[in-house]
mmCIF file of C-alpha atoms in Angstrom:
data_model
loop_
_atom_site.group_PDB
_atom_site.id
_atom_site.type_symbol
_atom_site.label_atom_id
_atom_site.label_comp_id
_atom_site.label_asym_id
_atom_site.label_seq_id
_atom_site.Cartn_x
_atom_site.Cartn_y
_atom_site.Cartn_z
ATOM 1 C CA MET A 1136 -0.115 0.007 -0.002
ATOM 2 C CA SER A 1137 1.381 3.178 -0.996
ATOM 3 C CA ASP A 1138 1.967 5.824 1.260
ATOM 4 C CA LEU A 1139 -1.287 8.134 -0.359
ATOM 5 C CA GLU A 1140 -3.282 4.984 0.031
ATOM 6 C CA ARG A 1141 -2.616 4.731 3.681
ATOM 7 C CA ARG A 1142 -3.140 8.301 4.247
ATOM 8 C CA LEU A 1143 -6.299 8.563 2.189
ATOM 9 C CA GLY A 1144 -7.546 5.527 4.421
ATOM 10 C CA GLU A 1145 -6.762 7.292 7.640
ATOM 11 C CA SER A 1146 -8.634 10.356 6.314
ATOM 12 C CA LEU A 1147 -11.497 8.228 5.185
ATOM 13 C CA LYS A 1148 -11.793 6.875 8.622
ATOM 14 C CA SER A 1149 -11.671 10.104 10.579
ATOM 15 C CA VAL A 1150 -14.519 11.609 8.276
ATOM 16 C CA ARG A 1151 -16.746 8.420 9.072
ATOM 17 C CA ALA A 1152 -15.741 8.919 12.995
ATOM 18 C CA ALA A 1153 -16.691 12.958 12.836
ATOM 19 C CA VAL A 1154 -19.789 11.666 11.279
ATOM 20 C CA ALA A 1155 -20.887 9.323 13.595
ATOM 21 C CA GLU A 1156 -19.958 11.545 16.450
ATOM 22 C CA SER A 1157 -22.064 14.367 14.798
ATOM 23 C CA ARG A 1158 -25.181 11.959 14.588
ATOM 24 C CA ALA A 1159 -24.677 10.849 18.032
ATOM 25 C CA GLU A 1160 -24.787 14.384 19.428
ATOM 26 C CA ARG A 1161 -28.072 14.805 17.700
ATOM 27 C CA SER A 1162 -29.589 11.846 19.591
ATOM 28 C CA VAL A 1163 -33.021 12.960 21.643
ATOM 29 C CA ALA A 1164 -30.668 12.849 24.725
ATOM 30 C CA ALA A 1165 -28.157 15.371 23.199
ATOM 31 C CA HIS A 1166 -30.730 17.401 21.223
ATOM 32 C CA ALA A 1167 -30.818 20.569 23.609
ATOM 33 C CA GLU A 1168 -27.059 20.700 23.093
ATOM 34 C CA PHE A 1169 -26.992 20.723 19.487
ATOM 35 C CA ARG A 1170 -30.005 23.189 18.793
ATOM 36 C CA THR A 1171 -27.565 25.813 20.889
ATOM 37 C CA ARG A 1172 -25.074 25.363 18.008
ATOM 38 C CA LEU A 1173 -27.570 25.764 15.183
ATOM 39 C CA LYS A 1174 -27.484 28.812 13.032
ATOM 40 C CA ARG A 1175 -31.100 30.164 12.019
ATOM 41 C CA ARG A 1176 -33.336 27.288 11.124
ATOM 42 C CA ARG A 1177 -30.922 25.087 12.517
ATOM 43 C CA VAL A 1178 -28.923 25.354 9.118
ATOM 44 C CA THR A 1179 -25.558 23.920 9.515
ATOM 45 C CA ARG A 1180 -23.126 22.881 7.649
ATOM 46 C CA PHE A 1181 -21.555 18.866 7.972
ATOM 47 C CA ALA A 1182 -20.092 19.525 4.560
ATOM 48 C CA THR A 1183 -17.267 21.052 6.702
ATOM 49 C CA LEU A 1184 -16.467 17.273 7.836
ATOM 50 C CA ALA A 1185 -15.642 16.027 4.599
ATOM 51 C CA ALA A 1186 -12.863 19.147 4.055
ATOM 52 C CA THR A 1187 -10.626 17.635 6.688
ATOM 53 C CA ALA A 1188 -10.218 14.697 3.991
ATOM 54 C CA GLY A 1189 -8.850 17.349 1.023
ATOM 55 C CA VAL A 1190 -8.996 14.458 -1.556
ATOM 56 C CA MET A 1191 -12.568 13.954 -0.887
ATOM 57 C CA THR A 1192 -13.841 17.643 -2.080
ATOM 58 C CA GLY A 1193 -13.713 17.009 -5.621
ATOM 59 C CA VAL A 1194 -15.953 13.727 -5.275
ATOM 60 C CA ILE A 1195 -18.379 15.452 -3.259
ATOM 61 C CA ALA A 1196 -18.589 18.420 -5.848
ATOM 62 C CA ILE A 1197 -18.792 15.915 -8.760
ATOM 63 C CA ALA A 1198 -21.646 14.207 -6.769
ATOM 64 C CA ALA A 1199 -23.810 17.259 -5.818
ATOM 65 C CA THR A 1200 -23.298 18.848 -9.477
ATOM 66 C CA GLN A 1201 -24.857 15.375 -11.086
ATOM 67 C CA GLY A 1202 -27.651 15.448 -8.279
ATOM 68 C CA GLY A 1203 -31.478 15.999 -9.081
ATOM 69 C CA ASP A 1204 -32.375 12.613 -10.389
ATOM 70 C CA LEU A 1205 -35.241 11.004 -8.342
ATOM 71 C CA PHE A 1206 -34.324 7.832 -7.227
ATOM 72 C CA GLN A 1207 -36.411 5.122 -4.855
ATOM 73 C CA ARG A 1208 -35.017 3.702 -1.669
ATOM 74 C CA THR A 1209 -35.479 1.334 0.916
ATOM 75 C CA GLU A 1210 -37.490 3.380 3.304
ATOM 76 C CA ARG A 1211 -36.146 3.831 6.788
ATOM 77 C CA ARG A 1212 -38.786 3.790 9.409
ATOM 78 C CA PRO A 1213 -38.094 6.383 12.211
ATOM 79 C CA SER A 1214 -38.606 5.215 15.996
ATOM 80 C CA VAL A 1215 -42.507 6.435 16.487
ATOM 81 C CA PRO A 1216 -42.886 8.259 19.806
ATOM 82 C CA ALA A 1217 -46.010 7.665 21.496
ATOM 83 C CA THR A 1218 -47.294 10.825 20.734
ATOM 84 C CA PRO A 1219 -50.137 12.263 18.408
ATOM 85 C CA GLY A 1220 -48.858 12.270 14.476
ATOM 86 C CA GLU A 1221 -47.352 10.478 11.785
ATOM 87 C CA TYR A 1222 -43.365 10.799 11.891
ATOM 88 C CA ILE A 1223 -41.940 10.202 8.044
ATOM 89 C CA ALA A 1224 -37.962 9.760 7.582
ATOM 90 C CA VAL A 1225 -36.563 12.269 5.463
ATOM 91 C CA GLY A 1226 -33.165 13.512 4.718
ATOM 92 C CA GLU A 1227 -30.403 14.381 7.141
ATOM 93 C CA ASN A 1228 -31.110 17.760 8.907
ATOM 94 C CA PRO A 1229 -34.700 18.576 7.673
ATOM 95 C CA VAL A 1230 -35.549 22.368 7.765
ATOM 96 C CA GLY A 1231 -38.249 23.331 5.262
ATOM 97 C CA VAL A 1232 -41.419 22.174 4.274
ATOM 98 C CA SER A 1233 -43.821 22.866 1.670
ATOM 99 C CA VAL A 1234 -47.398 21.120 0.754
ATOM 100 C CA GLY A 1235 -49.169 21.217 -2.673
ATOM 101 C CA GLY A 1236 -50.364 19.308 -5.815
ATOM 102 C CA ASN A 1237 -50.912 16.178 -3.117
ATOM 103 C CA LEU A 1238 -47.549 16.252 -2.343
ATOM 104 C CA ALA A 1239 -45.536 17.418 0.763
ATOM 105 C CA TRP A 1240 -41.717 18.652 -0.009
ATOM 106 C CA VAL A 1241 -38.935 18.367 2.492
ATOM 107 C CA ALA A 1242 -35.990 20.606 2.339
ATOM 108 C CA SER A 1243 -32.894 18.985 4.215
ATOM 109 C CA SER A 1244 -29.511 20.741 4.629
ATOM 110 C CA GLY A 1245 -28.014 17.757 4.286
ATOM 111 C CA GLY A 1246 -28.470 18.268 0.631
ATOM 112 C CA THR A 1247 -31.701 16.245 -0.581
ATOM 113 C CA ILE A 1248 -35.402 17.362 -1.218
ATOM 114 C CA THR A 1249 -37.716 14.448 -0.604
ATOM 115 C CA ARG A 1250 -40.853 13.927 -1.943
ATOM 116 C CA VAL A 1251 -43.786 12.285 0.429
ATOM 117 C CA ASP A 1252 -46.942 11.048 -0.751
ATOM 118 C CA PRO A 1253 -50.058 12.345 2.173
ATOM 119 C CA THR A 1254 -51.914 9.221 1.067
ATOM 120 C CA THR A 1255 -49.703 6.638 2.457
ATOM 121 C CA ASN A 1256 -47.396 8.948 5.162
ATOM 122 C CA ARG A 1257 -44.641 7.284 3.401
ATOM 123 C CA SER A 1258 -41.409 9.137 1.355
ATOM 124 C CA THR A 1259 -41.734 8.261 -2.249
ATOM 125 C CA GLY A 1260 -38.038 9.233 -3.443
ATOM 126 C CA VAL A 1261 -35.183 11.285 -2.442
ATOM 127 C CA SER A 1262 -33.583 14.247 -4.946
ATOM 128 C CA GLY A 1263 -29.752 14.242 -3.908
ATOM 129 C CA VAL A 1264 -29.399 17.758 -4.643
ATOM 130 C CA GLY A 1265 -26.161 18.543 -3.177
ATOM 131 C CA GLY A 1266 -25.270 21.687 -1.290
ATOM 132 C CA GLU A 1267 -27.333 22.964 1.829
ATOM 133 C CA PRO A 1268 -31.264 23.624 1.147
ATOM 134 C CA ALA A 1269 -32.887 25.617 3.435
ATOM 135 C CA ASP A 1270 -36.181 26.731 2.543
ATOM 136 C CA VAL A 1271 -38.579 25.114 0.147
ATOM 137 C CA VAL A 1272 -42.023 26.677 -2.171
ATOM 138 C CA LEU A 1273 -44.053 25.212 -4.667
ATOM 139 C CA THR A 1274 -45.326 26.532 -7.853
ATOM 140 C CA PRO A 1275 -47.495 24.460 -10.811
ATOM 141 C CA GLY A 1276 -45.290 21.662 -11.759
ATOM 142 C CA ALA A 1277 -41.933 23.078 -10.172
ATOM 143 C CA VAL A 1278 -40.242 22.898 -6.567
ATOM 144 C CA TRP A 1279 -38.020 25.702 -5.709
ATOM 145 C CA PHE A 1280 -35.625 25.844 -3.134
ATOM 146 C CA SER A 1281 -32.908 28.119 -1.577
ATOM 147 C CA ASP A 1282 -29.008 26.434 -0.820
ATOM 148 C CA SER A 1283 -27.447 28.390 1.520
ATOM 149 C CA GLY A 1284 -24.508 26.198 0.482
ATOM 150 C CA ASP A 1285 -23.582 28.405 -2.570
ATOM 151 C CA GLY A 1286 -26.355 31.409 -2.011
ATOM 152 C CA THR A 1287 -28.476 30.215 -4.646
ATOM 153 C CA ILE A 1288 -32.038 29.608 -5.682
ATOM 154 C CA LYS A 1289 -32.584 26.635 -7.604
ATOM 155 C CA GLN A 1290 -35.614 24.626 -9.487
ATOM 156 C CA LEU A 1291 -36.677 21.237 -10.116
ATOM 157 C CA ASP A 1292 -39.284 19.670 -12.185
ATOM 158 C CA ALA A 1293 -42.147 17.928 -9.707
ATOM 159 C CA ARG A 1294 -42.598 15.241 -11.618
ATOM 160 C CA THR A 1295 -38.668 13.781 -12.362
ATOM 161 C CA ALA A 1296 -37.325 16.026 -9.660
ATOM 162 C CA LYS A 1297 -34.920 16.907 -12.024
ATOM 163 C CA PHE A 1298 -32.629 20.439 -11.848
ATOM 164 C CA VAL A 1299 -34.740 22.919 -14.560
ATOM 165 C CA GLY A 1300 -32.291 25.653 -15.498
ATOM 166 C CA ALA A 1301 -29.351 27.112 -14.069
ATOM 167 C CA PRO A 1302 -29.052 28.145 -9.912
ATOM 168 C CA LEU A 1303 -29.641 31.665 -9.798
ATOM 169 C CA PRO A 1304 -27.308 33.391 -7.773
ATOM 170 C CA ILE A 1305 -29.085 35.876 -4.628
ATOM 171 C CA GLY A 1306 -26.281 35.530 -1.437
ATOM 172 C CA SER A 1307 -23.195 34.853 -0.444
ATOM 173 C CA GLN A 1308 -21.969 31.088 0.682
ATOM 174 C CA GLY A 1309 -23.595 30.124 4.186
ATOM 175 C CA VAL A 1310 -26.382 32.710 4.437
ATOM 176 C CA TYR A 1311 -29.271 31.824 5.090
ATOM 177 C CA ILE A 1312 -32.182 32.902 2.039
ATOM 178 C CA ASP A 1313 -35.885 32.615 3.181
ATOM 179 C CA ILE A 1314 -38.161 32.531 0.118
ATOM 180 C CA ASP A 1315 -41.984 32.602 -0.874
ATOM 181 C CA VAL A 1316 -44.672 32.651 -3.853
ATOM 182 C CA GLY A 1317 -45.822 36.494 -4.437
ATOM 183 C CA PRO A 1318 -48.909 37.229 -6.997
ATOM 184 C CA GLU A 1319 -48.329 35.757 -10.857
ATOM 185 C CA GLY A 1320 -46.434 33.219 -8.894
ATOM 186 C CA THR A 1321 -43.315 35.294 -8.463
ATOM 187 C CA ILE A 1322 -40.719 33.893 -6.455
ATOM 188 C CA TRP A 1323 -39.472 36.381 -4.034
ATOM 189 C CA ALA A 1324 -36.188 35.998 -1.710
ATOM 190 C CA THR A 1325 -34.325 37.634 0.736
ATOM 191 C CA SER A 1326 -30.543 38.253 0.109
ATOM 192 C CA PRO A 1327 -29.348 39.751 3.772
ATOM 193 C CA ASP A 1328 -25.515 40.042 2.594
ATOM 194 C CA PHE A 1329 -26.395 41.856 -0.508
ATOM 195 C CA GLY A 1330 -28.937 43.829 0.858
ATOM 196 C CA ALA A 1331 -31.851 43.055 -1.368
ATOM 197 C CA LEU A 1332 -35.275 41.481 -1.895
ATOM 198 C CA VAL A 1333 -35.285 39.359 -5.644
ATOM 199 C CA ALA A 1334 -38.435 38.413 -7.199
ATOM 200 C CA ILE A 1335 -37.860 35.868 -9.847
ATOM 201 C CA ASP A 1336 -40.263 34.639 -12.734
ATOM 202 C CA ALA A 1337 -41.535 31.242 -12.351
ATOM 203 C CA SER A 1338 -41.827 30.618 -15.928
ATOM 204 C CA THR A 1339 -38.601 31.838 -17.031
ATOM 205 C CA GLY A 1340 -36.420 31.475 -13.733
ATOM 206 C CA GLU A 1341 -34.933 34.585 -14.419
ATOM 207 C CA GLU A 1342 -34.961 37.792 -11.958
ATOM 208 C CA VAL A 1343 -37.325 40.332 -12.873
ATOM 209 C CA ARG A 1344 -36.956 42.828 -9.895
ATOM 210 C CA ARG A 1345 -34.326 43.766 -7.111
ATOM 211 C CA VAL A 1346 -35.592 45.767 -4.223
ATOM 212 C CA LEU A 1347 -32.705 47.092 -2.215
ATOM 213 C CA VAL A 1348 -33.284 47.313 1.447
ATOM 214 C CA THR A 1349 -30.767 46.672 4.606
ATOM 215 C CA SER A 1350 -30.182 42.954 5.757
ATOM 216 C CA PRO A 1351 -33.736 41.561 5.079
ATOM 217 C CA THR A 1352 -34.003 38.228 6.740
ATOM 218 C CA GLU A 1353 -37.506 36.954 6.932
ATOM 219 C CA LEU A 1354 -40.433 37.336 4.126
ATOM 220 C CA ALA A 1355 -44.421 36.514 4.583
ATOM 221 C CA ILE A 1356 -46.757 37.599 1.382
ATOM 222 C CA THR A 1357 -50.211 38.276 1.336
ATOM 223 C CA GLY A 1358 -52.334 40.067 -1.620
ATOM 224 C CA GLY A 1359 -50.602 42.897 -2.761
ATOM 225 C CA SER A 1360 -48.204 43.342 0.142
ATOM 226 C CA LEU A 1361 -44.848 41.946 0.635
ATOM 227 C CA TRP A 1362 -43.874 42.045 4.252
ATOM 228 C CA THR A 1363 -39.933 41.657 5.325
ATOM 229 C CA LEU A 1364 -37.927 41.841 8.635
ATOM 230 C CA VAL A 1365 -34.938 44.298 7.743
ATOM 231 C CA GLU A 1366 -31.735 45.491 9.592
ATOM 232 C CA HIS A 1367 -31.230 42.253 11.074
ATOM 233 C CA GLY A 1368 -34.781 42.070 12.483
ATOM 234 C CA ALA A 1369 -34.806 45.788 13.920
ATOM 235 C CA ALA A 1370 -37.902 46.607 11.981
ATOM 236 C CA LEU A 1371 -40.816 45.313 9.646
ATOM 237 C CA VAL A 1372 -41.242 46.948 6.646
ATOM 238 C CA ARG A 1373 -44.265 46.568 4.435
ATOM 239 C CA PHE A 1374 -43.658 46.859 0.669
ATOM 240 C CA ASP A 1375 -46.128 47.450 -2.230
ATOM 241 C CA PHE A 1376 -45.735 45.202 -5.170
ATOM 242 C CA ASP A 1377 -46.844 47.563 -7.832
ATOM 243 C CA SER A 1378 -44.316 50.511 -6.836
ATOM 244 C CA SER A 1379 -42.184 48.233 -4.637
ATOM 245 C CA GLN A 1380 -42.154 51.460 -2.780
ATOM 246 C CA GLU A 1381 -41.702 51.134 1.117
ATOM 247 C CA ALA A 1382 -45.670 51.890 2.763
ATOM 248 C CA ILE A 1383 -45.048 51.047 6.353
ATOM 249 C CA ARG A 1384 -41.768 50.997 8.858
ATOM 250 C CA VAL A 1385 -42.538 48.991 12.373
ATOM 251 C CA PRO A 1386 -39.717 49.389 14.734
ATOM 252 C CA MET A 1387 -39.187 46.229 16.799
ATOM 253 C CA ASP A 1388 -37.483 45.268 19.915
ATOM 254 C CA ASP A 1389 -33.976 44.299 19.297
ATOM 255 C CA VAL A 1390 -34.202 40.396 19.940
ATOM 256 C CA ASP A 1391 -33.784 37.347 17.306
ATOM 257 C CA LYS A 1392 -36.607 36.953 15.225
ATOM 258 C CA THR A 1393 -37.503 33.385 13.795
ATOM 259 C CA ASP A 1394 -40.658 33.690 11.405
ATOM 260 C CA LEU A 1395 -43.003 35.961 9.745
ATOM 261 C CA ALA A 1396 -46.935 35.049 8.611
ATOM 262 C CA SER A 1397 -49.356 37.868 7.096
ATOM 263 C CA THR A 1398 -53.028 37.873 6.161
ATOM 264 C CA ALA A 1399 -54.878 40.680 4.382
ATOM 265 C CA THR A 1400 -55.304 43.204 7.766
ATOM 266 C CA ALA A 1401 -52.334 42.056 9.980
ATOM 267 C CA VAL A 1402 -48.536 40.346 10.018
ATOM 268 C CA TYR A 1403 -47.580 38.290 12.559
ATOM 269 C CA VAL A 1404 -43.737 38.434 14.085
ATOM 270 C CA ALA A 1405 -42.545 35.621 15.687
ATOM 271 C CA GLU A 1406 -39.345 35.995 18.532
ATOM 272 C CA ALA A 1407 -36.991 33.564 19.526
ATOM 273 C CA ASP A 1408 -38.149 33.560 23.266
ATOM 274 C CA GLY A 1409 -41.557 32.440 22.289
ATOM 275 C CA THR A 1410 -43.114 35.775 21.899
ATOM 276 C CA ILE A 1411 -45.839 36.387 19.358
ATOM 277 C CA LEU A 1412 -46.632 39.922 17.969
ATOM 278 C CA ALA A 1413 -49.657 40.768 15.713
ATOM 279 C CA VAL A 1414 -49.396 43.946 13.854
ATOM 280 C CA ASP A 1415 -51.939 46.280 12.017
ATOM 281 C CA ALA A 1416 -51.321 45.858 8.223
ATOM 282 C CA ALA A 1417 -52.607 49.295 7.483
ATOM 283 C CA THR A 1418 -51.033 51.487 10.565
ATOM 284 C CA GLY A 1419 -48.188 49.288 11.789
ATOM 285 C CA GLU A 1420 -49.843 49.140 15.186
ATOM 286 C CA VAL A 1421 -49.189 46.487 17.385
ATOM 287 C CA THR A 1422 -52.663 45.248 18.247
ATOM 288 C CA ALA A 1423 -51.798 41.768 20.222
ATOM 289 C CA ARG A 1424 -49.391 40.109 22.099
ATOM 290 C CA ALA A 1425 -48.739 36.499 23.172
ATOM 291 C CA SER A 1426 -46.262 33.988 24.136
ATOM 292 C CA ALA A 1427 -46.090 30.524 22.711
ATOM 293 C CA ASP A 1428 -45.443 27.496 25.306
ATOM 294 C CA GLY A 1429 -41.793 27.142 23.935
ATOM 295 C CA THR A 1430 -39.094 28.932 22.043
ATOM 296 C CA ASP A 1431 -37.965 29.684 18.451
ATOM 297 C CA PRO A 1432 -41.416 29.740 17.179
ATOM 298 C CA GLU A 1433 -42.601 29.192 13.657
ATOM 299 C CA LEU A 1434 -45.725 30.151 12.149
ATOM 300 C CA ALA A 1435 -48.403 28.930 9.564
ATOM 301 C CA ILE A 1436 -52.156 30.609 9.005
ATOM 302 C CA GLY A 1437 -54.845 28.462 7.885
ATOM 303 C CA MET A 1438 -58.538 27.314 8.687
ATOM 304 C CA GLY A 1439 -59.042 31.108 10.156
ATOM 305 C CA SER A 1440 -56.280 30.612 12.679
ATOM 306 C CA LEU A 1441 -52.412 31.573 13.637
ATOM 307 C CA TRP A 1442 -50.752 27.813 14.058
ATOM 308 C CA VAL A 1443 -47.571 28.307 16.334
ATOM 309 C CA VAL A 1444 -44.808 25.021 16.341
ATOM 310 C CA SER A 1445 -42.077 26.098 18.801
ATOM 311 C CA ASP A 1446 -39.803 23.552 20.804
ATOM 312 C CA GLY A 1447 -40.530 22.996 24.237
ATOM 313 C CA GLU A 1448 -38.041 21.858 27.458
ATOM 314 C CA GLY A 1449 -35.508 18.800 26.323
ATOM 315 C CA THR A 1450 -37.073 17.009 23.469
ATOM 316 C CA ASP A 1451 -41.046 18.060 23.795
ATOM 317 C CA ALA A 1452 -42.551 20.798 21.354
ATOM 318 C CA LYS A 1453 -45.990 22.039 21.147
ATOM 319 C CA LEU A 1454 -48.528 23.172 18.044
ATOM 320 C CA GLU A 1455 -50.893 25.980 19.285
ATOM 321 C CA ARG A 1456 -53.591 27.350 17.543
ATOM 322 C CA LEU A 1457 -54.169 30.965 18.058
ATOM 323 C CA ASP A 1458 -57.267 33.285 17.320
ATOM 324 C CA LEU A 1459 -56.026 35.751 14.657
ATOM 325 C CA GLY A 1460 -57.291 38.909 16.431
ATOM 326 C CA ASP A 1461 -56.215 38.635 20.027
ATOM 327 C CA LEU A 1462 -53.749 35.884 20.025
ATOM 328 C CA ARG A 1463 -55.473 33.710 22.812
ATOM 329 C CA PRO A 1464 -55.655 29.988 22.312
ATOM 330 C CA ASP A 1465 -58.380 28.562 20.486
ATOM 331 C CA ARG A 1466 -57.326 24.869 22.263
ATOM 332 C CA LYS A 1467 -54.956 23.110 24.638
ATOM 333 C CA ALA A 1468 -51.621 22.995 22.337
ATOM 334 C CA THR A 1469 -51.135 19.431 20.735
ATOM 335 C CA LYS A 1470 -47.475 17.942 22.369
ATOM 336 C CA PHE A 1471 -45.291 16.033 20.312
ATOM 337 C CA VAL A 1472 -41.068 14.851 20.182
ATOM 338 C CA GLY A 1473 -39.008 16.655 18.516
ATOM 339 C CA ALA A 1474 -36.742 19.661 17.493
ATOM 340 C CA PRO A 1475 -39.171 21.972 14.936
ATOM 341 C CA THR A 1476 -37.688 23.977 12.371
ATOM 342 C CA ASP A 1477 -40.475 24.908 9.720
ATOM 343 C CA VAL A 1478 -43.973 24.647 9.759
ATOM 344 C CA THR A 1479 -46.649 24.604 6.909
ATOM 345 C CA LEU A 1480 -50.314 23.525 6.658
ATOM 346 C CA GLY A 1481 -51.847 21.276 3.942
ATOM 347 C CA GLU A 1482 -53.871 17.992 3.301
ATOM 348 C CA GLY A 1483 -55.725 18.430 6.569
ATOM 349 C CA SER A 1484 -52.548 18.463 8.424
ATOM 350 C CA ALA A 1485 -49.299 20.414 10.093
ATOM 351 C CA TRP A 1486 -46.543 19.434 8.523
ATOM 352 C CA VAL A 1487 -43.434 20.012 11.073
ATOM 353 C CA THR A 1488 -39.824 19.741 9.966
ATOM 354 C CA ASP A 1489 -37.826 17.744 12.986
ATOM 355 C CA THR A 1490 -34.123 17.629 13.114
ATOM 356 C CA GLY A 1491 -34.339 15.288 16.266
ATOM 357 C CA ARG A 1492 -35.364 12.190 14.355
ATOM 358 C CA ASP A 1493 -34.618 13.622 10.732
ATOM 359 C CA THR A 1494 -38.440 13.414 9.903
ATOM 360 C CA VAL A 1495 -41.192 15.459 9.039
ATOM 361 C CA VAL A 1496 -44.129 14.996 11.633
ATOM 362 C CA ARG A 1497 -47.543 15.097 10.133
ATOM 363 C CA LEU A 1498 -50.311 16.430 13.014
ATOM 364 C CA PRO A 1499 -53.903 16.220 11.820
ATOM 365 C CA LEU A 1500 -55.895 19.225 12.292
ATOM 366 C CA SER A 1501 -59.009 19.643 13.852
ATOM 367 C CA PRO A 1502 -61.831 22.317 12.380
#
């Protein structure tokens, strides 16, 4: 055995040991410590482990560029806690979920997009897209996701899960990019480091508008308005689509923000400590305030309510339903096991990405 082969073998063993250690740290018992190391929405950079074996970098890069083909796999069944809901195995470190066209799509920062069939609650395939997927949205026939690994927006064909077109540069490597769907199928994305909101024509995949704003981090779109947290969450701003002009600016407390959601009459701001604010869409006045029963809340709107998923102590998580007006709880919170990173509604359920077990949790909703 040559000296190069020996060193390569030692490097591969080192990488495998590091990966095994990382996954062990993400066990349910040790997950509280793991959460403290995660960045926004827990988008992490496990790819840096591979960099310790320099000769592997080229192999990983080639594999990433060849990603995009959907393939069937032997299904991995997660351990199912004795709590409500279905726990569906997805890719490593799931961080975003979107539901539409009778399918759920889950973005995992480990480099995959997973397709889930709601009729069976099973994964039907995983697309190895490489990079670090961070957020995912749907338009007819297409799946769009932001890639924090290289600061781009990418498109997959919803039928084949193959890449469509070239990646569109939005931000710098390692920066979280939030995306949402606006009027007429336009994809909007935050570019915090470039200081802009970027609009992409879903039919062509090309950039069609860029609104300059300081360090936008979160998006919420309803009707003719686009809401965004700017200056790293220090202010909440509403832009009108037609003019791209700033219509309202609301100073916010200097605390970490985790999500936005909006209706035609209000926008809702989630803060990392569990605080939820309701802001009047016309005046910018804070009209209600509530505390989620947990931390790092994520928001979704549907069935006439605001749905809040948050971390509890240890491995507990909670899904709460709040009144859109006064933010009072509509009913008792649903407890489940997990470390939630995103939530959306669809197919009569709340879908929550969970980094604790690399699952998406489907929680049924009652009227």
